[in-house]
XYZ file of C-alpha atoms in Angstrom:
740
model
C 29.996 74.957 90.805
C 28.869 73.835 87.500
C 26.685 77.108 86.886
C 27.014 76.967 82.877
C 25.564 73.361 83.026
C 22.641 72.253 79.942
C 22.019 69.298 78.745
C 19.404 67.880 76.466
C 17.641 64.647 75.167
C 16.396 63.661 72.052
C 14.405 60.440 71.576
C 16.040 59.173 68.362
C 14.953 55.927 66.041
C 13.371 54.384 70.025
C 16.335 55.361 72.280
C 17.222 58.648 74.127
C 20.195 60.355 72.851
C 21.703 62.588 75.702
C 23.844 65.718 75.586
C 25.390 67.480 78.284
C 27.720 70.162 78.289
C 29.715 72.425 81.120
C 29.949 69.937 83.332
C 33.132 67.458 81.991
C 36.945 69.977 80.323
C 35.464 73.215 80.937
C 38.976 74.736 79.647
C 38.321 73.156 75.938
C 36.333 75.951 73.526
C 33.297 72.855 73.382
C 32.886 69.750 75.097
C 30.028 67.515 75.380
C 29.321 64.370 77.067
C 26.879 62.086 74.467
C 24.985 59.081 75.204
C 23.459 56.740 73.626
C 22.086 53.512 76.031
C 24.978 52.787 77.959
C 28.094 54.322 75.715
C 29.295 57.239 76.588
C 31.818 59.205 74.546
C 33.491 62.608 75.411
C 34.473 64.901 72.691
C 35.923 68.492 73.162
C 37.407 70.839 70.800
C 39.655 73.911 70.744
C 40.956 76.456 68.036
C 43.388 78.841 67.960
C 43.673 82.125 68.409
C 45.406 82.773 65.345
C 47.489 81.403 62.299
C 50.919 80.079 62.121
C 52.718 82.329 59.793
C 52.930 81.002 56.205
C 50.034 78.478 57.032
C 48.631 78.167 53.665
C 45.796 74.894 54.288
C 43.189 73.969 56.836
C 45.289 72.461 59.659
C 41.857 70.349 61.518
C 42.984 67.316 63.312
C 40.147 64.748 64.732
C 41.070 62.048 66.564
C 39.176 59.096 68.278
C 40.816 57.128 70.857
C 38.451 53.647 73.385
C 39.864 53.506 76.504
C 39.686 49.834 77.582
C 38.152 50.760 80.770
C 34.669 51.568 78.939
C 33.997 48.033 78.333
C 35.272 47.129 81.598
C 39.043 45.388 80.030
C 42.504 46.000 80.829
C 44.306 46.021 77.527
C 46.089 43.686 76.727
C 50.382 43.598 75.815
C 53.171 44.280 78.219
C 52.517 47.049 79.039
C 48.806 47.584 80.098
C 48.055 50.980 78.599
C 46.610 52.080 75.496
C 49.293 52.867 73.384
C 49.098 53.818 69.530
C 45.658 53.751 67.463
C 44.617 51.146 66.620
C 43.479 50.263 62.952
C 38.999 51.452 63.876
C 39.968 53.787 66.296
C 41.935 55.518 62.702
C 39.128 54.545 60.579
C 36.479 56.625 63.071
C 38.405 59.759 63.285
C 38.613 59.661 59.497
C 34.345 59.050 59.728
C 33.897 62.514 61.944
C 36.898 64.113 60.102
C 35.305 64.367 56.536
C 31.993 64.761 56.784
C 32.549 67.928 59.256
C 36.279 69.494 57.072
C 34.227 70.856 54.572
C 31.572 72.630 56.769
C 34.528 75.430 57.836
C 35.064 78.347 56.195
C 37.479 78.743 52.823
C 40.314 80.436 53.467
C 40.102 79.618 57.476
C 43.565 78.727 59.017
C 43.119 78.488 62.566
C 43.928 75.139 63.854
C 41.806 73.114 65.118
C 41.585 69.567 67.247
C 39.101 67.213 67.777
C 38.917 64.396 70.277
C 36.432 62.173 71.035
C 36.896 59.559 74.324
C 34.408 56.286 74.727
C 34.314 56.325 78.250
C 31.198 53.836 78.468
C 30.574 50.965 75.484
C 27.865 48.632 75.790
C 28.396 46.342 73.735
C 25.083 47.176 71.645
C 25.303 51.192 70.514
C 28.547 51.451 68.530
C 30.308 54.476 69.889
C 31.337 55.862 66.616
C 27.977 57.425 65.506
C 27.576 59.009 69.327
C 30.541 60.541 68.838
C 30.078 61.711 64.901
C 27.287 63.256 67.245
C 29.248 64.668 70.338
C 31.861 66.329 68.217
C 29.412 68.159 66.097
C 27.603 69.091 68.896
C 30.893 70.773 70.164
C 31.887 72.100 67.576
C 28.995 74.306 67.094
C 28.723 75.191 71.318
C 32.435 75.969 70.544
C 32.241 79.687 69.037
C 34.990 78.701 66.602
C 33.411 79.150 62.197
C 31.439 76.364 61.394
C 28.333 75.495 59.306
C 26.865 72.741 60.906
C 25.610 71.136 62.349
C 26.450 67.095 61.361
C 24.250 64.494 62.025
C 24.815 61.315 61.281
C 23.658 57.767 61.870
C 23.699 54.009 60.835
C 21.625 52.201 58.371
C 20.945 48.560 58.306
C 18.936 46.721 56.073
C 16.950 43.302 57.667
C 14.127 41.383 55.852
C 14.277 44.281 53.351
C 13.643 46.824 55.652
C 15.441 49.557 57.026
C 16.622 49.729 60.625
C 18.064 53.109 62.353
C 21.064 52.093 64.616
C 21.093 48.645 64.337
C 22.530 47.516 67.749
C 25.320 44.947 67.118
C 22.922 41.331 67.092
C 20.524 43.056 64.441
C 23.823 43.856 62.795
C 24.905 40.366 61.993
C 21.618 40.331 60.434
C 21.441 42.687 57.938
C 22.385 42.765 54.684
C 23.843 46.608 54.965
C 25.459 48.382 56.695
C 25.773 52.276 56.012
C 27.136 55.018 57.688
C 25.099 58.108 56.653
C 26.201 62.014 57.878
C 24.525 65.507 56.689
C 23.250 67.848 57.592
C 19.629 69.561 56.829
C 19.799 70.442 53.128
C 21.968 67.174 52.092
C 24.695 64.544 52.861
C 27.853 64.571 52.574
C 29.482 61.568 53.653
C 29.117 57.691 53.195
C 30.718 54.859 53.970
C 28.876 51.192 53.822
C 29.000 47.771 53.309
C 26.775 45.674 51.390
C 25.949 42.079 50.163
C 24.816 43.326 46.273
C 22.495 44.944 47.158
C 21.473 47.287 44.228
C 21.760 50.793 43.441
C 18.020 51.358 44.333
C 18.294 50.232 47.376
C 21.275 51.809 48.344
C 20.280 55.422 47.669
C 17.167 54.563 49.583
C 19.173 53.820 52.720
C 20.751 56.994 52.202
C 18.296 59.042 51.915
C 16.969 57.149 55.163
C 19.592 57.823 56.657
C 19.274 61.480 56.389
C 15.567 61.770 57.305
C 16.951 60.117 60.159
C 19.354 61.525 62.255
C 17.217 65.269 61.585
C 16.187 64.996 64.909
C 19.878 65.393 66.053
C 20.473 68.530 64.341
C 17.595 70.060 65.481
C 18.343 68.827 69.083
C 21.780 70.134 68.660
C 20.457 73.694 67.416
C 18.726 73.960 70.646
C 21.273 73.369 72.826
C 23.392 75.705 71.102
C 20.358 78.691 71.703
C 21.383 77.912 75.269
C 24.791 76.825 75.649
C 26.661 77.583 72.790
C 29.725 80.414 73.553
C 29.771 83.662 71.763
C 30.925 83.145 67.907
C 34.696 84.138 66.885
C 35.085 87.273 64.623
C 36.530 86.950 60.899
C 38.405 89.447 59.075
C 36.549 90.458 55.927
C 38.210 89.830 52.689
C 40.865 92.737 52.356
C 40.241 94.906 48.762
C 44.597 93.990 48.102
C 43.063 89.888 48.255
C 40.208 91.101 46.044
C 43.125 92.962 43.227
C 45.161 90.400 44.262
C 42.985 87.515 42.409
C 41.952 90.148 39.749
C 45.575 90.279 38.736
C 46.101 86.337 39.376
C 42.923 85.383 37.407
C 44.144 88.510 34.499
C 48.103 86.801 34.385
C 47.187 82.945 35.176
C 43.926 82.077 33.105
C 45.463 81.182 29.615
C 48.710 80.144 30.985
C 46.899 77.347 33.025
C 44.219 76.673 30.112
C 46.728 75.739 28.165
C 48.923 73.683 30.544
C 45.246 71.473 31.227
C 45.564 70.835 27.233
C 48.080 68.142 27.890
C 47.200 64.685 28.806
C 49.920 63.192 30.187
C 49.515 63.487 33.761
C 53.496 64.197 34.139
C 54.295 66.512 31.339
C 50.675 68.758 32.841
C 52.292 68.783 35.609
C 55.183 70.084 34.258
C 53.455 73.026 32.907
C 51.270 73.220 35.724
C 53.955 74.648 38.171
C 55.187 76.197 35.485
C 52.533 78.417 34.409
C 52.064 79.247 38.213
C 56.029 80.381 39.140
C 55.262 82.694 35.503
C 52.788 83.956 37.935
C 54.508 85.083 41.292
C 57.736 85.811 39.228
C 55.660 88.405 37.321
C 53.712 89.560 40.692
C 56.992 90.627 42.501
C 58.124 92.056 39.419
C 55.250 94.232 40.314
C 56.383 95.170 43.306
C 53.243 92.832 44.412
C 52.775 91.706 48.019
C 52.417 87.729 47.024
C 51.413 85.879 50.393
C 48.626 84.488 49.515
C 49.072 83.971 46.222
C 48.720 80.050 46.296
C 45.975 79.798 47.363
C 44.296 82.153 45.175
C 46.059 80.315 41.765
C 44.708 77.047 43.455
C 41.417 78.441 43.022
C 41.974 79.959 39.659
C 42.859 76.252 38.923
C 39.974 74.894 39.832
C 37.724 78.020 38.330
C 39.628 76.719 34.690
C 39.270 73.754 35.005
C 35.468 73.097 35.912
C 34.602 75.491 34.009
C 36.013 73.652 30.735
C 34.474 71.071 31.741
C 30.908 72.104 31.630
C 31.528 74.274 29.048
C 33.226 71.453 26.805
C 31.653 68.344 28.217
C 35.323 67.093 27.769
C 38.068 66.212 30.320
C 41.817 67.534 31.238
C 42.691 63.911 28.992
C 40.117 64.304 26.637
C 36.963 61.456 27.006
C 33.935 62.139 28.172
C 31.926 62.546 31.169
C 31.741 58.877 30.620
C 34.243 57.253 29.635
C 36.545 55.303 31.260
C 40.630 55.007 31.126
C 42.295 51.953 29.158
C 42.282 48.854 31.240
C 44.850 45.736 31.264
C 44.666 43.352 33.939
C 47.252 40.663 34.103
C 47.354 37.486 37.242
C 49.474 35.101 37.126
C 52.772 37.732 36.829
C 54.484 36.464 39.781
C 56.072 33.163 39.775
C 56.333 31.970 43.759
C 53.200 33.654 44.930
C 50.354 32.347 45.890
C 48.165 35.033 43.291
C 48.977 37.592 41.896
C 47.490 40.485 39.791
C 49.458 43.476 37.619
C 45.712 45.414 37.807
C 47.094 49.127 35.506
C 43.737 51.655 34.303
C 45.087 54.259 32.429
C 47.947 55.820 35.157
C 46.716 54.197 37.920
C 48.089 50.751 38.384
C 48.127 47.934 41.262
C 50.374 45.424 41.571
C 47.931 42.876 44.516
C 49.414 39.796 45.573
C 47.339 37.197 47.410
C 48.820 34.748 50.171
C 46.885 31.865 51.691
C 47.727 30.596 54.478
C 45.758 28.273 58.013
C 44.298 29.366 61.509
C 47.474 30.148 62.983
C 47.949 33.416 60.321
C 44.718 34.604 61.558
C 45.028 38.124 62.896
C 43.762 38.404 66.569
C 41.997 41.358 67.103
C 41.833 42.529 70.599
C 38.628 44.952 70.596
C 36.743 47.339 73.084
C 33.879 45.124 71.885
C 35.999 42.059 72.712
C 39.091 39.664 70.357
C 37.702 38.202 67.793
C 40.099 36.423 65.044
C 40.121 37.624 61.184
C 40.794 35.322 58.610
C 40.754 37.714 55.935
C 43.502 41.242 55.305
C 43.984 43.475 53.022
C 46.757 45.933 53.031
C 47.421 48.852 50.751
C 50.525 50.654 50.712
C 50.822 54.157 48.565
C 54.618 54.905 48.296
C 55.758 57.551 47.285
C 57.688 56.755 43.902
C 53.973 56.075 42.155
C 52.853 59.858 41.888
C 56.871 60.534 41.320
C 57.571 62.486 44.338
C 60.169 61.180 47.194
C 58.663 61.081 50.400
C 58.682 59.348 53.807
C 58.044 55.905 54.514
C 57.360 54.062 57.444
C 53.701 52.488 59.319
C 50.945 53.052 56.786
C 48.709 55.927 57.146
C 45.341 57.310 58.112
C 44.708 57.491 53.958
C 46.905 53.727 53.358
C 44.001 52.153 56.500
C 40.935 54.058 54.997
C 42.018 53.115 51.338
C 42.794 49.380 51.952
C 39.542 49.001 54.438
C 36.973 50.185 51.687
C 38.387 47.779 49.554
C 38.443 44.977 52.198
C 34.686 45.852 53.126
C 34.188 45.544 49.232
C 35.500 42.719 48.743
C 34.817 40.715 52.426
C 31.264 40.225 51.222
C 31.895 38.336 48.061
C 34.613 35.549 50.567
C 33.319 31.970 50.723
C 32.426 29.825 53.669
C 35.080 28.823 55.930
C 34.136 25.259 55.573
C 34.509 25.406 52.055
C 37.366 27.746 51.960
C 39.141 26.932 55.157
C 42.192 29.611 54.602
C 43.112 32.634 55.972
C 43.567 35.034 52.815
C 45.701 38.189 52.947
C 46.409 40.835 50.320
C 49.100 43.569 49.903
C 48.271 46.062 47.563
C 51.377 47.817 46.128
C 50.004 51.669 44.106
C 52.196 51.424 41.404
C 51.669 54.066 39.721
C 48.812 57.107 40.628
C 46.192 59.026 39.278
C 43.164 58.679 40.790
C 41.109 56.143 41.788
C 44.066 53.381 43.494
C 41.591 52.103 46.291
C 38.928 51.022 43.315
C 41.824 49.924 41.073
C 43.041 47.969 45.237
C 39.081 46.213 44.644
C 39.824 45.103 40.857
C 43.202 44.018 41.227
C 42.415 42.056 44.561
C 39.325 40.524 43.321
C 41.842 38.637 40.464
C 44.361 38.097 42.956
C 42.501 35.700 45.022
C 40.356 34.127 42.128
C 44.289 33.429 41.002
C 45.013 32.215 44.645
C 42.114 29.609 43.755
C 39.465 31.402 46.174
C 36.527 30.815 45.241
C 34.949 33.993 45.474
C 30.822 34.452 44.843
C 31.559 36.341 41.225
C 33.968 39.190 40.641
C 33.551 42.787 42.385
C 35.849 45.842 40.772
C 35.398 49.029 42.167
C 34.993 52.659 39.508
C 35.364 56.465 41.966
C 32.629 58.805 40.356
C 33.552 62.867 40.442
C 31.134 65.879 40.259
C 31.769 69.597 38.933
C 28.724 71.508 40.689
C 27.970 74.627 39.540
C 25.079 77.660 39.248
C 23.998 77.015 35.574
C 24.558 73.320 35.841
C 26.478 69.664 37.117
C 28.576 67.233 35.218
C 28.929 63.340 36.901
C 32.432 62.305 36.333
C 33.333 58.535 35.091
C 36.666 57.945 36.919
C 38.559 60.290 37.471
C 41.718 62.045 37.529
C 43.668 63.146 40.372
C 43.491 66.433 38.991
C 39.383 65.878 39.017
C 38.947 64.762 42.043
C 41.307 67.117 44.337
C 39.214 70.037 42.187
C 35.852 68.892 42.332
C 33.252 68.815 44.202
C 33.059 64.801 45.092
C 34.488 61.631 45.036
C 31.755 58.758 45.191
C 33.212 55.388 45.138
C 30.706 52.614 44.215
C 32.269 49.137 44.536
C 30.079 45.694 43.025
C 29.893 42.886 41.180
C 27.446 42.531 37.949
C 24.425 41.880 40.807
C 24.317 44.800 42.337
C 26.599 46.803 45.362
C 28.892 45.582 47.086
C 30.798 48.809 49.090
C 29.482 52.439 48.888
C 32.038 55.309 50.426
C 31.124 58.836 48.955
C 33.155 62.287 50.891
C 30.875 66.050 49.127
C 33.573 69.083 49.130
C 30.631 71.051 49.282
C 27.612 71.374 51.158
C 25.544 69.054 50.060
C 24.500 66.979 47.011
C 21.087 66.369 46.125
C 19.241 62.499 45.818
C 19.352 63.354 42.002
C 23.067 63.845 41.478
C 23.633 60.508 44.211
C 20.965 58.593 41.860
C 22.599 60.072 38.292
C 26.435 58.770 39.758
C 24.711 55.475 40.984
C 23.712 54.468 37.121
C 26.232 56.130 35.872
C 28.606 53.710 38.504
C 27.056 50.789 37.522
C 27.901 51.265 33.613
C 31.628 51.646 34.540
C 31.814 48.583 36.917
C 30.377 46.336 34.174
C 32.557 47.612 31.879
C 35.249 47.303 33.942
C 34.169 43.857 34.668
C 34.495 42.681 31.107
C 37.922 44.235 31.199
C 38.887 42.057 34.148
C 37.483 38.547 32.496
C 39.426 38.974 30.075
C 43.003 37.736 32.358
C 41.141 35.475 34.344
C 37.080 34.757 34.951
C 36.764 33.566 37.724
C 38.093 31.650 40.966
C 41.142 28.448 39.441
C 41.002 24.738 40.174
C 42.813 24.561 42.764
C 45.204 27.046 44.783
C 48.764 26.960 43.912
C 51.608 24.356 44.440
C 53.027 26.872 46.282
C 50.316 26.948 48.437
C 49.978 25.123 51.681
C 46.741 22.340 50.778
C 44.506 22.632 53.208
C 42.285 18.849 54.546
C 39.486 19.230 57.081
C 38.640 16.276 59.319
C 36.461 15.889 62.519
C 37.589 14.061 65.835
C 35.095 13.707 68.553
C 35.407 16.630 71.362
C 36.384 14.297 73.469
C 39.363 12.791 72.256
C 41.164 16.315 71.602
C 43.351 16.240 75.142
C 44.198 12.685 73.283
C 46.071 14.492 69.923
C 46.871 17.691 71.946
C 48.611 15.819 73.858
C 50.153 16.654 77.718
C 51.623 19.797 77.057
C 51.048 19.983 73.087
C 53.602 17.110 73.216
C 51.250 14.785 71.112
C 50.351 17.982 68.313
C 54.105 18.869 67.893
C 55.722 15.805 67.401
C 52.871 15.518 64.361
C 53.776 18.992 62.798
C 57.896 18.531 63.473
C 57.705 14.820 62.558
C 55.614 15.348 59.155
C 56.304 18.900 58.084
C 52.412 20.178 58.147
C 50.818 22.632 60.134
C 47.027 21.665 62.283
C 44.369 23.374 63.400
C 42.274 22.232 66.317
C 39.399 24.058 67.311
C 36.984 24.282 70.353
C 33.998 21.727 68.120
C 36.518 19.233 67.403
C 37.377 19.812 64.142
C 40.995 19.876 62.519
C 42.620 21.066 59.518
C 45.554 19.763 58.772
C 48.072 22.386 56.128
C 50.294 21.074 54.120
C 52.290 21.824 50.637
C 52.532 18.051 49.266
C 49.538 16.028 50.066
C 51.705 12.864 51.703
C 52.947 14.746 53.951
C 48.653 15.353 54.353
C 48.349 12.554 54.568
C 50.749 10.971 56.958
C 49.431 13.425 59.246
C 45.835 12.900 58.792
C 46.419 9.351 59.661
C 48.079 10.242 62.365
C 45.745 11.925 64.091
C 42.953 8.669 63.254
C 44.785 6.734 64.462
C 44.663 8.780 67.777
C 40.949 9.362 67.666
C 40.247 5.824 67.056
C 38.956 2.610 69.337
C 40.379 -0.601 68.434
C 37.717 -2.819 67.088
C 37.503 -6.823 68.549
C 39.161 -8.495 65.558
C 41.133 -6.500 63.532
C 44.144 -6.493 62.328
C 46.593 -4.318 63.115
C 50.308 -2.834 61.582
C 52.440 -2.053 65.570
C 55.161 -1.707 66.612
C 57.180 -3.408 70.042
C 57.810 -0.311 72.243
C 58.457 -2.843 75.858
C 59.337 -6.645 76.353
C 58.636 -8.106 79.797
C 58.891 -12.093 80.746
C 55.478 -12.162 79.962
C 54.682 -11.029 77.326
C 55.640 -7.228 74.465
C 53.890 -3.897 74.776
C 53.123 -3.036 71.517
C 52.325 0.533 69.968
C 49.253 -0.354 67.363
C 46.833 2.321 67.359
C 48.237 6.128 67.382
C 49.062 6.549 70.821
C 47.503 3.596 71.737
C 49.206 -0.217 73.733
C 48.042 -3.406 73.869
C 49.934 -6.535 74.954
C 50.623 -9.256 72.399
C 51.090 -12.046 76.194
C 54.319 -14.514 75.712
C 51.250 -17.297 74.736
C 50.921 -15.497 71.606
C 53.628 -14.349 69.747
C 53.936 -18.200 67.790
C 52.023 -20.910 67.080
C 55.168 -22.889 68.861
C 56.112 -22.242 72.745
C 58.197 -19.741 73.735
C 60.713 -19.586 76.036
C 61.666 -15.840 76.550
C 60.074 -13.128 74.986
C 63.118 -11.549 73.253
C 63.552 -14.631 71.080
C 60.612 -13.664 69.043
C 60.512 -10.019 68.839
C 62.575 -7.060 70.110
C 61.780 -2.794 70.836
C 61.588 -1.771 67.304
C 60.042 -4.322 65.705
C 57.729 -4.077 63.156
C 55.184 -6.176 63.337
C 51.554 -7.241 62.823
C 48.611 -7.839 65.428
C 44.967 -8.652 65.791
C 42.780 -7.851 68.645
C 41.873 -10.722 70.653
C 40.445 -9.226 73.746
C 39.618 -6.151 76.476
C 40.751 -6.656 80.095
C 38.204 -5.640 83.053
C 40.385 -1.964 82.395
C 39.961 -1.712 79.013
C 43.338 -2.647 78.047
C 44.051 -3.952 75.090
C 44.860 -7.413 74.248
C 46.551 -8.748 71.239
C 47.830 -11.907 69.534
C 50.910 -12.223 66.790
C 50.001 -15.936 66.318
C 47.217 -16.248 64.825
C 48.457 -13.214 61.993
C 50.633 -14.278 59.001
C 53.539 -12.150 60.147
C 53.918 -11.949 55.895
C 51.120 -10.916 54.731
C 49.018 -9.479 57.517
C 46.565 -12.158 56.647
C 43.874 -13.645 59.668
C 45.174 -17.708 59.832
C 42.525 -18.557 63.273
C 41.880 -20.865 61.527
C 44.954 -22.841 60.326
C 45.780 -22.790 64.537
C 42.802 -23.931 65.337
C 41.325 -24.184 68.868
C 43.070 -21.454 71.439
C 46.404 -23.355 73.357
C 45.899 -24.191 77.196
C 48.099 -21.794 78.387
C 51.944 -22.641 78.715
C 53.149 -24.179 81.842
C 54.543 -21.281 84.144
C 52.168 -18.539 82.807
C 50.125 -16.295 84.962
C 47.349 -15.369 83.090
C 47.248 -13.416 79.879
C 47.922 -10.488 82.256
C 50.846 -10.667 83.963
C 53.959 -12.763 83.635
C 55.307 -16.060 84.682
C 53.990 -17.488 87.828
C 55.336 -17.272 90.852
C 54.906 -19.408 93.726
C 51.948 -20.279 95.214
C 52.980 -18.056 98.706
C 53.313 -15.101 96.997
C 51.253 -12.436 98.482
C 48.144 -11.609 95.713
C 49.456 -7.793 96.814
C 52.774 -8.471 95.221
C 51.874 -10.007 91.867
C 49.446 -7.198 91.274
C 51.891 -4.245 92.105
C 54.271 -6.212 90.407
C 52.360 -6.771 87.040
C 51.117 -2.683 87.496
C 54.843 -1.599 87.442
C 55.020 -3.601 84.228
C 52.669 -3.032 82.652
């Protein structure tokens, strides 16, 4: 039945990688079941055989989806089925998209959809690497024009050694989490988070990963030799297209070169648009068919900009290749925010606002590998006004999620330990202007906003985006790229870190690959730029403020015995609810007995802490406490004196003189001072008022003298007035228990 079934086993990093095709999803153009350990991902590819009329871009869609059954789970939520993509699914979709997109032929406009579905997850081998390899194999087998295959790998750095595809347990010990993808010739994509590692270690990790996935590429090639479908026929460029390209260059090169001499972004955009419009109008007047003119004008535009930089060393805005645009860093710009910063670099501006919360504000992540809580959130927003345009406003798109995660990775290694700074931190970055590298502006602004909020970062963090112009006659690496240099260049290379080292690195290549030499130059140039930016940021703030803002909650951490947690919570949460409502605080209780009390005033926090300590404290023999009468009986008064703990003041211990009726001395609600004088056989506390000066709280035991004989008619310290000797003992016990 499965006549076209093929399987390839690849020994990879000490594990077996298996690629199967021809058994599942046979109607797709390409389908591969990729397996590493017990992690299995089904990868499919379908391409449209025709191009939509007027299509002027390549419509590639990559969807990575995780099924809960892959880890033996039922989805959370009301509907109990997978819904909109999670943040991780979106990020992995981008991770797969970035290295494969440059490998489709220039001018290819057929719609292509790639879908990776996680069918099994062994909780050790991450599905993202398996999905990337599987999608590359499916594309290579599909017959769709694709200059692959692509390989990918994860690289860790543990005890000074690189580790290929570290397991989930190993990643917790690693100082680096780096994903790298590329072809046999070179690297196409890098995504990483690092603990302030030097540039040479980062470059070594990229090279190690590139070498590490070569067996995978060779395995895909060998599988394709047996199982690949016939390649699609691509139309050859017609003479008419060549003639149109030549005429567009003749008409547009001079006006476009002149337009790009304008250094101000919005004016430059107007002049470029006018130059392009004039070319199209002239072609129309000449009776020339203008279909495809837009793409050819884009090619001409790139050629003009790129060659001008290579020829003169001068960029669009007049800078040389290494200069960073002017920077202004301001902090404390919002009066009510816990921390805020306005970071402006040239025509790119990020308004970053930090908010501090408690453990109750942590984000609960229902991941495939298990549920966990996240105490640091960074949300990036890119409104259309930031580039002078109108546009849809709605939930964040893939780009916004990806840029926010990049900045999140850059800052996370620098966050203080939870024991030192027990806050939940959320930063929102509103991009108010954009002309190149708003994600790196977010890194800078977030660092400042967190320090302004009082978060003791290990060191300030800055980021810079590097570009590349590469032609046969040479190349130029550009520091702090503009938006146009990003669109028309060959590389987007973003590096974030401190003065000590790199914390995050992201690289996307738009050409087939780049050399280690270029990466080395880019890293060194990025380091110089990063140190310059850190110096400019220091003019606004050099480190974390000494304390959190007055509007932020103060968190005090105390510890109680684990067996006392239930007493603090109370039945159905009654006690903890009462504490928070009456003190106006937030109280987080952890399983190990750690209690965090958050309040906007020291008085409220102290009140809650005293309350909790009172609940968990044990009464001390001979100690004097302030108490409140909560019940009276014939034989004495019950006094709440230590948290929720009550004790009995026998009628004989109410006053130094004889007392006939309890209510002659105290009533419910009275505030009294009591001394612990003993415990009965059931652990009940015996209290005395008569040996304590009710005005001063002083112990007057010596003044009172020896204990008086029991009052006539008393039953004993634990009961009420004596009854007839003939009263059954059981009835006396039941009456005493009921009174208590």
